[in-house]
Short mmCIF file of C-alpha atoms in Angstrom, two decimals:
data_model
loop_
_atom_site.label_atom_id
_atom_site.label_comp_id
_atom_site.label_asym_id
_atom_site.label_seq_id
_atom_site.Cartn_x
_atom_site.Cartn_y
_atom_site.Cartn_z
CA MET G 51 38.73 64.55 19.37
CA SER G 52 39.17 67.89 19.07
CA ARG G 53 36.15 70.15 18.69
CA PHE G 54 37.53 71.30 14.78
CA ILE G 55 37.79 67.72 14.01
CA LYS G 56 34.31 66.87 15.50
CA TYR G 57 32.75 69.77 13.89
CA ILE G 58 34.10 68.84 10.58
CA PHE G 59 32.87 64.93 10.96
CA LEU G 60 29.69 66.34 12.21
CA ILE G 61 29.04 68.48 8.72
CA LEU G 62 30.50 65.32 6.78
CA LEU G 63 27.82 63.08 8.47
CA LEU G 64 25.04 65.62 7.46
CA THR G 65 26.15 66.00 3.89
CA PHE G 66 26.45 62.65 3.10
CA SER G 67 23.75 60.81 5.39
CA SER G 68 20.54 59.51 3.20
CA GLN G 69 18.46 62.08 5.74
CA GLN G 70 20.05 65.31 4.16
CA THR G 71 17.22 67.48 5.79
CA LEU G 72 18.92 69.45 8.86
CA PHE G 73 21.20 71.59 6.88
CA ALA G 74 19.35 71.84 3.84
CA GLN G 75 17.16 74.32 5.62
CA GLU G 76 19.23 75.01 8.65
CA ASN G 77 22.99 76.59 8.91
CA PRO G 78 25.04 75.42 11.06
CA GLU G 79 25.42 78.92 12.90
CA ASP G 80 21.25 78.45 13.38
CA ILE G 81 21.60 75.19 15.61
CA ALA G 82 22.29 77.18 18.80
CA LEU G 83 24.27 74.50 20.82
CA VAL G 84 23.86 75.85 24.02
CA ASP G 85 27.30 73.88 25.55
CA ASP G 86 29.90 71.49 24.98
CA GLU G 87 27.93 69.02 26.23
CA ILE G 88 25.25 69.61 24.17
CA GLU G 89 27.42 69.46 21.21
CA ASP G 90 28.91 66.49 22.18
CA GLU G 91 25.37 64.77 22.38
CA PHE G 92 24.44 66.30 19.08
CA TYR G 93 27.22 64.94 17.33
CA GLU G 94 27.05 61.65 19.38
CA SER G 95 23.06 61.18 18.11
CA LEU G 96 24.17 62.04 14.15
CA LYS G 97 26.96 59.50 14.66
CA GLN G 98 24.69 56.92 15.63
CA ARG G 99 21.99 57.50 13.49
CA ALA G 100 24.41 57.26 10.57
CA ILE G 101 25.47 53.64 11.55
CA GLU G 102 21.61 53.10 12.11
CA ASN G 103 21.70 52.67 16.00
CA TYR G 104 18.57 54.87 16.11
CA ASP G 105 17.87 53.74 19.70
CA LYS G 106 21.31 54.88 20.90
CA ALA G 107 20.84 58.04 18.88
CA ILE G 108 17.35 59.03 20.38
CA VAL G 109 19.07 58.92 24.08
CA SER G 110 21.69 61.57 22.80
CA ILE G 111 18.88 63.84 21.01
CA GLU G 112 16.85 63.62 24.28
CA LYS G 113 19.55 64.72 26.52
CA CYS G 114 20.09 67.70 24.01
CA ILE G 115 16.36 68.45 24.34
CA LEU G 116 16.53 68.34 28.09
CA LYS G 117 19.25 71.07 28.05
CA SER G 118 17.43 73.02 25.39
CA ASP G 119 13.74 72.13 24.72
CA LYS G 120 12.95 75.20 22.36
CA ASN G 121 14.96 74.09 19.61
CA PRO G 122 12.94 72.56 16.83
CA VAL G 123 16.11 70.87 15.24
CA PHE G 124 16.30 68.47 18.13
CA TYR G 125 12.75 67.38 18.02
CA HIS G 126 13.22 66.89 14.10
CA GLU G 127 16.15 64.87 14.72
CA LEU G 128 14.10 62.82 17.35
CA GLY G 129 11.36 62.48 14.92
CA LYS G 130 13.43 60.90 12.35
CA ASN G 131 14.86 58.32 14.52
CA LEU G 132 11.61 57.52 15.74
CA LEU G 133 9.99 57.35 12.25
CA ASP G 134 12.86 54.82 11.61
CA LEU G 135 11.87 52.48 14.49
CA LYS G 136 8.26 52.79 13.37
CA ARG G 137 7.31 54.27 16.77
CA PHE G 138 4.64 56.35 14.76
CA PRO G 139 2.68 57.92 17.90
CA GLU G 140 6.02 59.12 19.34
CA ALA G 141 7.61 60.29 15.81
CA GLU G 142 4.29 62.65 15.30
CA SER G 143 4.63 64.15 18.49
CA ALA G 144 8.10 65.03 17.88
CA PHE G 145 7.44 66.40 14.27
CA ARG G 146 4.58 68.36 15.69
CA LYS G 147 6.66 70.04 18.19
CA ALA G 148 9.42 71.02 15.46
CA VAL G 149 6.52 72.37 13.59
CA ASP G 150 5.20 74.51 16.20
CA LEU G 151 8.49 75.99 16.89
CA ASN G 152 9.08 76.74 13.68
CA PRO G 153 6.23 76.31 10.83
CA LYS G 154 8.01 77.95 8.28
CA GLU G 155 10.40 74.93 7.61
CA ARG G 156 9.45 72.75 5.14
CA TRP G 157 11.42 69.37 6.23
CA TYR G 158 9.36 69.68 9.77
CA TRP G 159 5.97 69.43 7.67
CA ASN G 160 7.64 66.50 5.61
CA GLY G 161 8.40 64.56 8.51
CA LEU G 162 4.90 64.75 9.61
CA TYR G 163 3.88 63.38 6.32
CA ASP G 164 5.97 61.06 6.48
CA VAL G 165 4.82 59.72 9.55
CA TYR G 166 1.47 59.70 8.19
CA TYR G 167 1.89 58.07 5.18
CA GLN G 168 4.02 55.40 6.19
CA SER G 169 1.29 54.61 8.98
CA LYS G 170 -1.24 54.81 6.28
CA ASP G 171 -3.24 57.62 8.10
CA TYR G 172 -4.33 59.49 4.89
CA GLN G 173 -6.87 61.68 6.55
CA LYS G 174 -4.54 63.08 8.66
CA SER G 175 -1.94 63.60 5.71
CA ILE G 176 -4.27 65.78 3.95
CA PRO G 177 -3.86 69.00 5.62
CA VAL G 178 -0.25 68.61 6.14
CA VAL G 179 0.40 68.17 2.43
CA GLN G 180 -2.30 71.34 2.02
CA LYS G 181 0.43 73.32 3.86
CA LEU G 182 3.09 71.63 1.79
CA ILE G 183 1.85 72.96 -1.52
CA THR G 184 2.32 76.43 -0.46
CA PHE G 185 6.41 75.47 -0.42
CA ASP G 186 5.93 73.29 -3.85
CA LYS G 187 3.17 72.93 -5.84
CA ASN G 188 3.94 69.46 -7.10
CA MET G 189 2.72 68.17 -4.12
CA LYS G 190 -0.60 68.76 -5.48
CA GLU G 191 -0.32 65.06 -7.22
CA ASP G 192 -0.19 63.81 -3.78
CA LEU G 193 -3.03 65.62 -2.68
CA VAL G 194 -4.96 64.21 -5.71
CA SER G 195 -3.83 60.64 -4.21
CA LEU G 196 -4.91 61.31 -1.10
CA TYR G 197 -8.48 62.25 -2.03
CA MET G 198 -8.26 59.04 -4.10
CA TYR G 199 -7.20 57.13 -1.17
CA THR G 200 -10.11 58.49 1.17
CA ASN G 201 -12.75 58.32 -1.25
CA GLN G 202 -12.87 61.90 -1.68
CA ARG G 203 -13.56 61.75 -5.72
CA ASP G 204 -15.09 65.29 -6.10
CA LYS G 205 -12.43 66.80 -4.18
CA ALA G 206 -9.87 65.10 -6.52
CA LEU G 207 -11.85 66.20 -9.64
CA VAL G 208 -11.84 69.54 -8.58
CA LEU G 209 -7.87 69.72 -7.93
CA LEU G 210 -7.29 67.69 -11.27
CA LYS G 211 -9.37 70.45 -13.43
CA GLU G 212 -7.44 73.20 -11.45
CA MET G 213 -4.02 71.20 -12.37
CA GLU G 214 -5.27 70.97 -15.97
CA LYS G 215 -5.18 74.64 -16.35
CA GLU G 216 -1.57 75.02 -15.17
CA MET G 217 0.03 71.87 -16.64
CA VAL G 218 -0.04 68.92 -18.62
CA LEU G 219 -1.50 66.05 -16.31
CA SER G 220 0.92 63.04 -15.37
CA LYS G 221 -0.11 60.11 -16.60
CA ILE G 222 -1.18 58.80 -13.15
CA MET G 223 -3.21 61.61 -12.93
CA GLU G 224 -4.92 61.34 -16.01
CA ILE G 225 -5.89 57.77 -15.13
CA TYR G 226 -7.14 59.14 -11.65
CA LYS G 227 -9.35 61.58 -13.96
CA LEU G 228 -10.53 58.93 -16.11
CA ARG G 229 -11.39 56.18 -13.16
CA ILE G 230 -13.59 59.47 -11.24
CA GLN G 231 -15.39 60.22 -14.77
CA GLU G 232 -16.38 56.43 -15.36
CA SER G 233 -16.98 55.25 -12.18
CA SER G 234 -20.71 54.41 -11.26
CA ALA G 235 -20.44 56.09 -7.73
CA TYR G 236 -19.56 59.33 -9.36
CA ALA G 237 -22.95 61.45 -9.88
CA LYS G 238 -23.44 61.95 -13.74
CA PRO G 239 -26.12 64.48 -14.69
CA GLU G 240 -29.03 63.26 -16.69
CA LYS G 241 -29.37 63.50 -20.22
CA LYS G 242 -31.56 66.46 -20.53
CA GLU G 243 -29.50 68.48 -18.29
CA LEU G 244 -26.33 67.85 -20.01
CA GLU G 245 -28.32 68.56 -23.52
CA LYS G 246 -29.41 71.90 -21.91
CA ALA G 247 -25.67 72.54 -20.72
CA ILE G 248 -24.32 71.92 -24.13
CA GLU G 249 -26.80 74.34 -25.73
CA ALA G 250 -26.07 76.89 -23.02
CA ASN G 251 -22.51 76.62 -23.29
CA PRO G 252 -21.11 74.62 -26.31
CA LEU G 253 -17.64 75.04 -25.29
CA VAL G 254 -17.69 72.93 -22.09
CA GLU G 255 -15.76 69.85 -23.00
CA GLN G 256 -16.79 67.76 -20.19
CA ASN G 257 -20.63 67.96 -20.71
CA TYR G 258 -20.23 66.36 -24.06
CA ILE G 259 -17.90 63.83 -22.69
CA ASP G 260 -20.37 62.91 -19.89
CA LEU G 261 -23.15 62.68 -22.33
CA MET G 262 -21.30 60.46 -24.88
CA LEU G 263 -20.74 57.88 -21.90
CA LEU G 264 -24.49 57.77 -20.74
CA TYR G 265 -25.55 57.35 -24.44
CA SER G 266 -22.79 54.49 -24.81
CA ASP G 267 -23.82 53.26 -21.46
CA SER G 268 -27.38 52.65 -22.68
CA ASN G 269 -26.01 51.20 -26.27
CA GLN G 270 -27.28 54.19 -28.11
CA GLU G 271 -24.20 54.44 -30.15
CA GLU G 272 -25.69 56.19 -33.06
CA LYS G 273 -26.54 58.90 -30.23
CA ALA G 274 -22.97 59.07 -28.78
CA PHE G 275 -21.53 59.37 -32.60
CA ASP G 276 -23.99 62.52 -33.05
CA VAL G 277 -22.55 63.93 -29.81
CA ALA G 278 -18.65 63.04 -30.80
CA LYS G 279 -19.13 64.79 -34.20
CA LYS G 280 -21.36 67.98 -32.64
CA LEU G 281 -18.13 68.11 -30.06
CA ALA G 282 -15.32 67.89 -33.27
CA LYS G 283 -17.52 70.80 -34.76
CA GLU G 284 -17.70 73.09 -31.59
CA ILE G 285 -14.25 72.62 -30.27
CA PRO G 286 -11.84 71.19 -33.18
CA ASN G 287 -9.11 70.54 -31.19
CA SER G 288 -10.83 68.11 -28.54
CA GLU G 289 -8.60 65.04 -28.22
CA TRP G 290 -11.85 63.06 -26.43
CA ALA G 291 -14.00 64.05 -29.65
CA ASN G 292 -11.64 62.09 -31.84
CA VAL G 293 -11.25 59.20 -29.49
CA SER G 294 -14.69 58.72 -29.58
CA LEU G 295 -15.25 59.49 -33.42
CA PHE G 296 -12.41 56.94 -34.28
CA LYS G 297 -14.24 53.97 -32.72
CA PHE G 298 -17.56 55.11 -34.43
CA TYR G 299 -15.65 55.48 -37.75
CA LEU G 300 -14.35 51.77 -37.51
CA VAL G 301 -17.83 50.55 -36.70
CA ASP G 302 -19.02 52.30 -39.74
CA LYS G 303 -16.03 50.74 -41.81
CA LYS G 304 -14.71 53.90 -42.65
CA GLY G 305 -10.98 53.42 -42.23
CA LYS G 306 -9.68 56.68 -43.55
CA GLU G 307 -11.53 58.79 -41.26
CA ALA G 308 -10.90 56.65 -38.23
CA SER G 309 -6.85 57.31 -39.26
CA GLU G 310 -7.30 60.55 -39.23
CA SER G 311 -8.84 60.85 -36.09
CA MET G 312 -6.52 58.20 -34.78
CA PHE G 313 -3.44 60.81 -35.76
CA LYS G 314 -5.12 63.81 -34.11
CA VAL G 315 -5.22 61.55 -30.87
CA PHE G 316 -1.66 60.61 -31.18
CA LYS G 317 -0.37 64.31 -31.37
CA SER G 318 -1.79 64.88 -28.00
CA HIS G 319 0.08 64.83 -24.87
CA LYS G 320 -3.03 65.05 -22.90
CA ILE G 321 -4.21 61.59 -23.84
CA ASP G 322 -2.87 58.72 -22.08
CA MET G 323 -0.62 56.14 -23.98
CA LYS G 324 -2.37 53.32 -22.87
CA ILE G 325 -5.69 54.47 -24.45
CA LYS G 326 -3.49 55.31 -27.67
CA GLN G 327 -2.34 51.72 -27.74
CA ARG G 328 -5.49 50.40 -27.52
CA MET G 329 -6.47 52.65 -30.28
CA LEU G 330 -3.64 51.03 -32.17
CA ASN G 331 -4.65 47.55 -31.57
CA GLU G 332 -8.09 48.30 -32.87
CA PHE G 333 -6.85 49.85 -36.33
CA LEU G 334 -4.32 46.88 -36.51
CA ILE G 335 -7.07 44.53 -36.71
CA TYR G 336 -9.09 46.49 -39.13
CA VAL G 337 -6.17 46.98 -41.55
CA ALA G 338 -5.49 43.20 -41.20
CA ASN G 339 -9.13 42.40 -42.03
CA THR G 340 -9.44 44.49 -44.84
CA ASN G 341 -5.94 44.70 -46.20
CA THR G 342 -6.27 48.50 -46.40
CA LEU G 343 -4.37 51.44 -44.89
CA ASN G 344 -1.28 49.77 -44.61
CA GLU G 345 0.48 52.90 -44.92
CA GLU G 346 -1.35 54.77 -42.28
CA LEU G 347 -0.33 51.60 -39.80
CA SER G 348 2.99 52.05 -40.38
CA LYS G 349 3.24 55.89 -39.57
CA ALA G 350 1.12 55.10 -36.68
CA ILE G 351 3.61 52.60 -35.56
CA ASP G 352 6.09 55.29 -36.07
CA TYR G 353 3.91 57.76 -33.64
CA LEU G 354 3.73 55.44 -30.58
CA GLN G 355 7.45 54.37 -30.89
CA SER G 356 8.35 57.00 -27.97
CA ASP G 357 6.71 54.73 -25.66
CA SER G 358 9.85 53.06 -24.05
CA LYS G 359 8.03 50.46 -22.51
CA ILE G 360 6.96 48.55 -25.61
CA ASN G 361 8.52 47.69 -28.78
CA THR G 362 5.24 48.59 -30.71
CA ALA G 363 6.76 47.78 -34.19
CA LYS G 364 7.70 44.10 -32.45
CA GLU G 365 4.65 43.51 -31.21
CA VAL G 366 2.74 44.27 -34.78
CA GLY G 367 5.29 41.77 -36.41
CA LYS G 368 4.43 38.87 -33.97
CA PHE G 369 0.68 39.73 -34.96
CA PHE G 370 1.38 39.12 -38.60
CA TYR G 371 3.75 36.45 -37.77
CA ASN G 372 0.82 34.47 -36.33
CA ARG G 373 -1.33 35.21 -39.09
CA LYS G 374 1.39 33.78 -41.27
CA ASP G 375 1.50 37.18 -43.13
CA MET G 376 5.41 36.89 -43.80
CA GLU G 377 5.50 39.97 -45.72
CA LYS G 378 4.38 42.38 -43.21
CA THR G 379 5.92 40.16 -40.38
CA VAL G 380 9.47 40.98 -42.10
CA TYR G 381 8.56 44.89 -42.40
CA TYR G 382 7.32 45.38 -38.82
CA LEU G 383 10.00 43.14 -37.44
CA GLU G 384 12.83 45.26 -39.15
CA LYS G 385 11.43 48.39 -37.90
CA GLY G 386 11.22 46.60 -34.51
CA LEU G 387 14.98 45.64 -34.36
CA LYS G 388 15.82 49.23 -35.44
CA ASN G 389 14.12 50.17 -32.50
CA ASP G 390 15.98 47.87 -30.08
CA THR G 391 18.80 46.32 -31.31
CA GLU G 392 19.38 44.04 -28.45
CA ASP G 393 16.00 42.45 -28.47
CA PHE G 394 16.99 38.72 -29.28
CA GLU G 395 13.19 37.44 -29.34
CA THR G 396 12.63 40.02 -32.30
CA LEU G 397 16.02 38.69 -33.87
CA MET G 398 15.33 35.24 -34.18
CA LEU G 399 11.66 35.82 -35.11
CA LEU G 400 13.09 37.95 -37.92
CA MET G 401 15.38 35.34 -38.99
CA GLN G 402 12.88 32.63 -39.24
CA SER G 403 10.53 35.23 -41.24
CA TYR G 404 13.79 35.58 -43.45
CA ILE G 405 13.73 31.92 -44.07
CA SER G 406 9.89 31.59 -44.77
CA THR G 407 10.28 34.28 -47.55
CA GLN G 408 13.45 32.69 -48.93
CA ASN G 409 15.26 36.27 -48.24
CA HIS G 410 18.55 34.17 -48.05
CA GLU G 411 20.85 37.43 -48.63
CA SER G 412 19.14 39.28 -45.84
CA LEU G 413 19.49 36.36 -43.48
CA ALA G 414 23.02 35.98 -44.12
CA LYS G 415 24.04 39.79 -43.39
CA LEU G 416 21.97 39.83 -40.44
CA SER G 417 23.27 36.53 -38.99
CA GLU G 418 26.80 37.53 -39.88
CA ASP G 419 26.30 41.01 -38.36
CA TYR G 420 24.98 39.69 -35.05
CA LEU G 421 27.90 37.32 -34.61
CA GLU G 422 30.26 40.31 -34.11
CA LEU G 423 28.34 41.34 -31.16
CA TYR G 424 27.20 37.92 -29.99
CA PRO G 425 30.41 35.81 -31.34
CA SER G 426 29.27 32.89 -28.57
CA GLN G 427 25.79 32.32 -29.80
CA SER G 428 25.42 29.11 -31.62
CA THR G 429 22.17 29.67 -33.28
CA LEU G 430 23.70 32.67 -35.01
CA TYR G 431 26.35 30.41 -36.54
CA PHE G 432 23.44 28.18 -37.81
CA TYR G 433 21.58 30.92 -39.55
CA ALA G 434 24.96 32.11 -41.15
CA GLY G 435 25.72 28.56 -42.22
CA LEU G 436 21.99 27.97 -43.65
CA SER G 437 22.06 31.24 -45.40
CA ASN G 438 25.63 30.75 -47.10
CA ASN G 439 24.61 27.67 -48.26
CA LYS G 440 21.39 28.74 -50.02
CA LEU G 441 23.64 31.40 -51.59
CA THR G 442 25.95 28.39 -52.63
CA ASN G 443 28.78 29.83 -50.58
CA TYR G 444 29.62 26.25 -49.11
CA LYS G 445 33.00 27.05 -47.66
CA LYS G 446 32.00 29.90 -46.05
CA ALA G 447 29.00 28.14 -44.95
CA ILE G 448 31.18 25.15 -43.31
CA ASP G 449 33.32 27.71 -41.29
CA TYR G 450 30.19 29.22 -39.45
CA LEU G 451 28.57 25.41 -39.08
CA GLU G 452 31.78 23.99 -37.79
CA THR G 453 32.51 27.17 -35.25
CA GLY G 454 29.13 27.13 -34.23
CA LEU G 455 29.18 23.36 -33.15
CA GLU G 456 32.03 24.36 -30.41
CA PHE G 457 29.17 26.81 -28.91
CA ILE G 458 26.43 24.09 -28.56
CA ILE G 459 25.31 23.04 -25.18
CA GLU G 460 22.70 20.60 -24.57
CA ASP G 461 20.54 21.42 -27.65
CA LEU G 462 20.20 18.31 -29.48
CA GLU G 463 17.77 19.92 -32.07
CA LEU G 464 20.24 22.64 -33.06
CA GLU G 465 23.17 20.30 -33.22
CA LYS G 466 21.15 17.88 -35.80
CA GLN G 467 20.14 21.02 -37.69
CA VAL G 468 23.89 21.81 -38.04
CA TYR G 469 24.81 18.18 -39.02
CA ILE G 470 22.17 18.55 -41.75
CA GLN G 471 23.51 22.02 -43.16
CA LEU G 472 27.27 20.44 -43.22
CA VAL G 473 26.25 17.51 -44.88
CA GLU G 474 24.86 19.61 -47.67
CA SER G 475 27.50 21.74 -47.77
CA TYR G 476 30.29 19.04 -48.11
CA LYS G 477 28.17 17.39 -50.47
CA ASN G 478 28.03 20.29 -52.88
CA ILE G 479 32.25 20.76 -52.61
CA GLY G 480 32.57 17.19 -53.28
CA ASN G 481 34.21 16.22 -50.21
CA LYS G 482 32.76 12.91 -49.81
CA LYS G 483 34.90 11.76 -46.38
CA LYS G 484 33.49 14.90 -44.50
CA GLU G 485 30.01 14.25 -45.89
CA ASP G 486 29.78 10.69 -44.66
CA TYR G 487 31.52 11.94 -41.20
CA TYR G 488 28.44 14.55 -40.48
CA GLY G 489 26.27 11.78 -41.99
CA LEU G 490 27.15 9.79 -39.19
CA LYS G 491 27.20 12.20 -36.47
CA LEU G 492 23.54 12.55 -37.68
CA GLN G 493 22.64 9.00 -37.22
CA THR G 494 24.61 8.68 -33.79
CA LEU G 495 22.26 11.70 -32.58
CA ALA G 496 19.08 10.35 -33.88
CA LYS G 497 19.66 7.11 -32.04
CA LYS G 498 20.16 8.94 -29.06
CA ASN G 499 17.16 10.68 -29.29
CA LYS G 500 15.23 7.53 -29.27
#
């Protein structure tokens, strides 16, 4: 193979390899291959690594190091292969050598971090990540996680507060912050100290939060409520004040005030979606028990629909379905189906709800629309037939029901319901022969079930 072809192949290997770190920071000219022999061995090492022959790759790269032991690129490559073989101490040594030779290269530090993280040596990871933060500030999240893993919660909280000044905390960072603040192991100031701190500096939100937690822990809800109101007065935009006020208002059966606090929280990007979902659940129960604030509930669901993991409207629809409040069930399931048109559970529940509310027009339209999307779904043919029977469109019902029979597979209950509807259809159009035919089918099916 000519040197030119070999060189091109080398570049392609490095470009498309899953470990694209060598030339991401190093130019080919900077590799400083001393002679043809080193170049051949280096090429061979990369080739063997690309096909996951890590042992052979190590043999070749070690030959390069014997020829040129001051090139950090060779140690970096050696470290990557050793790491893939889970030979952690040797990989650490190789990456350490690369770092010592060129401490300004981020990827050498990254290799060292990979060794410590994979071997779960989180304590050693910390100074490495502190170094990596100088290259990428987003690594601060990793450092917080490492502090949590090593139970250095005080350092984690300091860093989280520093990050809050620079950016909106991610969900996992918010969870860490809450976990630290709610932990019994986290040293909390005494009530008197917090009261004095609030009096001395009324714009420090954390003091109010800590004091509310202390009062709540000792079942002094009225005092916690007073602190929440004071926080809302001193810091009107405080999201945490409104989280607390919301709960206190619900306890006092002040639904309107609770909804106002809830919407302020929902507009916040700092409060985790899980907390918002819990607030919605509490508000939902309040609305269901009092039969008030239905418009506010609908508006609240629209706010939370951005949560891709949960179809909030659907879940609320199921809540009312279980309570047999079919009017509200239909309203929320329709919203839920708009949010996720491919959710078959929502579709089936909505169709059942249309039957319960005798909304045959909506059932006919919905089933017929979805048959265009799912032309082999036997259940949809049944609902289309049933609804058209109710609307006295008997011939149309027959078309749907008989077509649906072709798609029923080992569902005796559905088959039975289709026969019942077909008997009804043919009876109404005066076709006695077909009515008796499906009546006999129904009898045969009943005997089979015995």
